JSON list of C-alpha atoms in Angstrom, two decimals:
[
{"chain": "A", "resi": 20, "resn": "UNK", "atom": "CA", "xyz": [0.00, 0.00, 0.00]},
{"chain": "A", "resi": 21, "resn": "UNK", "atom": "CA", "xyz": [1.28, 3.37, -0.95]},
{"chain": "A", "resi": 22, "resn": "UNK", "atom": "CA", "xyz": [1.17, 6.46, 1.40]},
{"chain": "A", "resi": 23, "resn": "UNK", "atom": "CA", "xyz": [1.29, 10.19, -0.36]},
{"chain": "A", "resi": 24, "resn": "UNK", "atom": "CA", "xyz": [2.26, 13.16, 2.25]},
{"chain": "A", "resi": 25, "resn": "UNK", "atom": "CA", "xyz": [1.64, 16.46, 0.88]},
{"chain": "A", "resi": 26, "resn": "UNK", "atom": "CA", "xyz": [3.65, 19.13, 3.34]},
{"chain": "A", "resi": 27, "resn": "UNK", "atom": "CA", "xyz": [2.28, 22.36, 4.68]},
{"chain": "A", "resi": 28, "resn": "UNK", "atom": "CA", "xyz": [5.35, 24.21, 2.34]},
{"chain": "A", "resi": 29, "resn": "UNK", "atom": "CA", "xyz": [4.33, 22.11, -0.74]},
{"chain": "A", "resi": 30, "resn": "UNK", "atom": "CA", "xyz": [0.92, 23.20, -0.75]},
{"chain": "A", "resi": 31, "resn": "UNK", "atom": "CA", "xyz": [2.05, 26.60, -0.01]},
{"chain": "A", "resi": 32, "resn": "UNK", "atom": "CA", "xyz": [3.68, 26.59, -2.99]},
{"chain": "A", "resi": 33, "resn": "UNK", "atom": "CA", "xyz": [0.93, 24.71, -5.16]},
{"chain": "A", "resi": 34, "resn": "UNK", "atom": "CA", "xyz": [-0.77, 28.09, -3.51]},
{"chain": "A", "resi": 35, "resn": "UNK", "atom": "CA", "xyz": [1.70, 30.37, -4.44]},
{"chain": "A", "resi": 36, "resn": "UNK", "atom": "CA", "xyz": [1.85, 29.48, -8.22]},
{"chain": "A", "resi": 37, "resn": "UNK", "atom": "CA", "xyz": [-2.07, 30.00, -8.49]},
{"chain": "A", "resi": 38, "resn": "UNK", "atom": "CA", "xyz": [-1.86, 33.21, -6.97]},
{"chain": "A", "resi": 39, "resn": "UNK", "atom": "CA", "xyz": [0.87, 34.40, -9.21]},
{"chain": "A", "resi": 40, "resn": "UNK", "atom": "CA", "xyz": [-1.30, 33.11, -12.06]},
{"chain": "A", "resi": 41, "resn": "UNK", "atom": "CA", "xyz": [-3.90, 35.75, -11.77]},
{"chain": "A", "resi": 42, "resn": "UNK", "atom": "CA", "xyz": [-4.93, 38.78, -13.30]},
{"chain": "A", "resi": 43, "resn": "UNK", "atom": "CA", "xyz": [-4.66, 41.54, -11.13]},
{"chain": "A", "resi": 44, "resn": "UNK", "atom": "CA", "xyz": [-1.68, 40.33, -8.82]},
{"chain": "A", "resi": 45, "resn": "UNK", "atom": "CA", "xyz": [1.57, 41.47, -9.26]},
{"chain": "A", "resi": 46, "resn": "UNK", "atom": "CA", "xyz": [3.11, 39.76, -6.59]},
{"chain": "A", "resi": 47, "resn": "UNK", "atom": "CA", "xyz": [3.25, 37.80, -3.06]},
{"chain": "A", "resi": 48, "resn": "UNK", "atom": "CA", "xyz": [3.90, 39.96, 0.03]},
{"chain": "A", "resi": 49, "resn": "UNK", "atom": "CA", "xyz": [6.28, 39.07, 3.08]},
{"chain": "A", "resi": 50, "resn": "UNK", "atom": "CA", "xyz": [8.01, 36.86, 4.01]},
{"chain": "A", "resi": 51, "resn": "UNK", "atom": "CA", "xyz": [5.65, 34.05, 4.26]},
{"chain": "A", "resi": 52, "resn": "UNK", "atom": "CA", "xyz": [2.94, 35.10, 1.65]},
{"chain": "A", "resi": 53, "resn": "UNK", "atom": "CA", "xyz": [0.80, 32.05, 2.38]},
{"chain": "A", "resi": 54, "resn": "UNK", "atom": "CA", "xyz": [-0.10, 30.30, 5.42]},
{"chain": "A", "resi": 55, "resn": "UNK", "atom": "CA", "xyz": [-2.09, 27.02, 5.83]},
{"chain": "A", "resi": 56, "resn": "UNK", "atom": "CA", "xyz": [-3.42, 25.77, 8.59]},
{"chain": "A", "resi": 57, "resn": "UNK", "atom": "CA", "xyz": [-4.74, 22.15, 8.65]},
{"chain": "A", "resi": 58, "resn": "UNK", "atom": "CA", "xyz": [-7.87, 20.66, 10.50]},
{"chain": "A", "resi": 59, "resn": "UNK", "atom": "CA", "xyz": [-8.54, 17.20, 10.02]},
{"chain": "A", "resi": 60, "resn": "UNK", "atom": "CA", "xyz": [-8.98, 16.84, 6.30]},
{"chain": "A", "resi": 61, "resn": "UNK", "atom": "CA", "xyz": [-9.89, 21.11, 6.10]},
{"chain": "A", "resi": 62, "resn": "UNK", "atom": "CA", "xyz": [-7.36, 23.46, 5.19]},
{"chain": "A", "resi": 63, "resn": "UNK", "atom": "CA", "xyz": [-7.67, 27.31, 6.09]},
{"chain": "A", "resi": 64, "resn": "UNK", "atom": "CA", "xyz": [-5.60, 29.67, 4.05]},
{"chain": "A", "resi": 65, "resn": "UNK", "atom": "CA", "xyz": [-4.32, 33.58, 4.40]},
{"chain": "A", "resi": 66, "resn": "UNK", "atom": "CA", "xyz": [-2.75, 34.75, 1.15]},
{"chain": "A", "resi": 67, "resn": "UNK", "atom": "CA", "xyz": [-0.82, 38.12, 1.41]},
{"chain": "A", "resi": 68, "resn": "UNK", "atom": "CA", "xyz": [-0.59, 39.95, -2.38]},
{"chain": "A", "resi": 69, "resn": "UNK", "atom": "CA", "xyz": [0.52, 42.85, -3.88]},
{"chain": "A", "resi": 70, "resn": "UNK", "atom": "CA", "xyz": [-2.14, 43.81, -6.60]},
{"chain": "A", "resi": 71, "resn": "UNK", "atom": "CA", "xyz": [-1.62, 46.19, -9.34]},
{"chain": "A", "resi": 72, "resn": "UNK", "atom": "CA", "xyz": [-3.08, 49.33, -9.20]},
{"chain": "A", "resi": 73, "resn": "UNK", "atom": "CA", "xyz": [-6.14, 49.61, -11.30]},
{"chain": "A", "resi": 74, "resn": "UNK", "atom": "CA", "xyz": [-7.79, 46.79, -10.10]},
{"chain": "A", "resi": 75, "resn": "UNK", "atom": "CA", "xyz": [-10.74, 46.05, -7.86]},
{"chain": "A", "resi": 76, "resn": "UNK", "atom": "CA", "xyz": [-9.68, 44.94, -4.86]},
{"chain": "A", "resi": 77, "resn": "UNK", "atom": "CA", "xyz": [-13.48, 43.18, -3.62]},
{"chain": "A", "resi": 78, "resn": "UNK", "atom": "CA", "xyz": [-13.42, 41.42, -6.88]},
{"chain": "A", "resi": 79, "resn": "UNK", "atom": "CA", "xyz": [-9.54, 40.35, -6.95]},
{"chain": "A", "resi": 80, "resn": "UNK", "atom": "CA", "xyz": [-10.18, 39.24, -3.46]},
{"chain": "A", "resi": 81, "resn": "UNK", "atom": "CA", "xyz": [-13.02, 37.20, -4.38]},
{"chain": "A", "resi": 82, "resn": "UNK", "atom": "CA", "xyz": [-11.26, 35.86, -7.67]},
{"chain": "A", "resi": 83, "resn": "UNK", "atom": "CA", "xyz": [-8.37, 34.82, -5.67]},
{"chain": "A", "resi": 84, "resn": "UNK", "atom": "CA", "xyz": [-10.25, 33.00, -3.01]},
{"chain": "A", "resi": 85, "resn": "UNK", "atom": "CA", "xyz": [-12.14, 31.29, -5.65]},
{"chain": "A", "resi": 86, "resn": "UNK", "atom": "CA", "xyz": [-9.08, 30.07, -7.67]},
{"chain": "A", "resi": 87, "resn": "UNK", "atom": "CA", "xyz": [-7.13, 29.22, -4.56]},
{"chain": "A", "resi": 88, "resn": "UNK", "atom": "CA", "xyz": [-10.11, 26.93, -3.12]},
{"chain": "A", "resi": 89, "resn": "UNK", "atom": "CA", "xyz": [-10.89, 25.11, -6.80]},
{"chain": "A", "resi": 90, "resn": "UNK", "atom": "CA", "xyz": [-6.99, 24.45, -7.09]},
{"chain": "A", "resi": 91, "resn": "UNK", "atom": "CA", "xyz": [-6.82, 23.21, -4.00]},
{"chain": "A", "resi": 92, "resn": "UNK", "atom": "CA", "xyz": [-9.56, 21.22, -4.11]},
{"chain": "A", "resi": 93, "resn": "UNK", "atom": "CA", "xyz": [-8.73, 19.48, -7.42]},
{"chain": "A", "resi": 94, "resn": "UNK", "atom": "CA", "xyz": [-5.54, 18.61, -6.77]},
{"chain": "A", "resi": 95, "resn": "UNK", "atom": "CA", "xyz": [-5.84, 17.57, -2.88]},
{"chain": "A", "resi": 96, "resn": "UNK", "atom": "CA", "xyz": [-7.83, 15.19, -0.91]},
{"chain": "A", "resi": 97, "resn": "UNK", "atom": "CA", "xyz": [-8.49, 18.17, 1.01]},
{"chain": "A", "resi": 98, "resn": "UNK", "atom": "CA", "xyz": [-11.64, 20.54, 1.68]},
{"chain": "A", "resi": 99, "resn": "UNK", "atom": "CA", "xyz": [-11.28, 24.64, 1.95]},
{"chain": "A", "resi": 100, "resn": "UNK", "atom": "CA", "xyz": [-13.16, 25.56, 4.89]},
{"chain": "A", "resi": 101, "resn": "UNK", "atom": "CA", "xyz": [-11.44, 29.72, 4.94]},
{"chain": "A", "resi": 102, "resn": "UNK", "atom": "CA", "xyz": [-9.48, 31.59, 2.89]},
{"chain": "A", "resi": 103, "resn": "UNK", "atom": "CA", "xyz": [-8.46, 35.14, 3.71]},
{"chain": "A", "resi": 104, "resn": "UNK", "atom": "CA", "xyz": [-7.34, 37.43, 1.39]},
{"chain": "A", "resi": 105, "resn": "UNK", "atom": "CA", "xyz": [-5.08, 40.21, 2.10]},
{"chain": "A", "resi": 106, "resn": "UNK", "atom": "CA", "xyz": [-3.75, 43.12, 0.16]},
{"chain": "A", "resi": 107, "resn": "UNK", "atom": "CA", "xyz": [0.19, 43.95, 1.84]},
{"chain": "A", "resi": 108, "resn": "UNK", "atom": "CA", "xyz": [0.72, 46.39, -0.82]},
{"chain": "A", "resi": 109, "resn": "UNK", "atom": "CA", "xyz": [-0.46, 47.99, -3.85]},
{"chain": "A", "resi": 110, "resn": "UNK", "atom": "CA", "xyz": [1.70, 48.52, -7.26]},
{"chain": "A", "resi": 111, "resn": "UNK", "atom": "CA", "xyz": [1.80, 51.54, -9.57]},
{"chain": "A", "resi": 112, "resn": "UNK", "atom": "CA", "xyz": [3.86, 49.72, -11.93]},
{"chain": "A", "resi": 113, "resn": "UNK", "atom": "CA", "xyz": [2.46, 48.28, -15.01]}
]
């Protein structure tokens, strides 16, 4: 019988490279952009972006949550229970 063990810092990353992936983002913010926290077989996520600068940030929040919890969801045995967004820092620079 085979066992798979997905790490808290692999599926930060998984995380990462969605984020990174959207429209609107320009970046990850701090040192630890993305924190997971797991509960049983539930995860709760906080993602900390930088978006650009002529976005919405209620609707880049909400696409980003979205994304983040179908990803996970896809590619894990695991359920997203929370996902915060938040916005470190904003970018002028196309």
């Amino acid at each position: 019988m085979s066992k798979i063990i997905l790490t808290i810092d692999a599926l930060s990353s998984i995380i990462e490279n969605v984020v990174l992936n959207i429209e609107g983002v320009k970046g990850l913010y701090g040192k630890s952009p993305v924190k997971c926290v797991f509960e049983d077989s539930i995860i709760n996520v906080e993602v900390n972006v930088v978006a650009r600068f002529d976005y919405d940030l209620r609707n880049l929040g909400n696409l980003i949550a979205e994304t983040v919890k179908l990803e996970v969801e896809n590619i894990t045995p695991f359920k997203v229970s929370e996902i915060i967004v938040i916005f470190g820092d904003i970018s002028y620079e196309s």
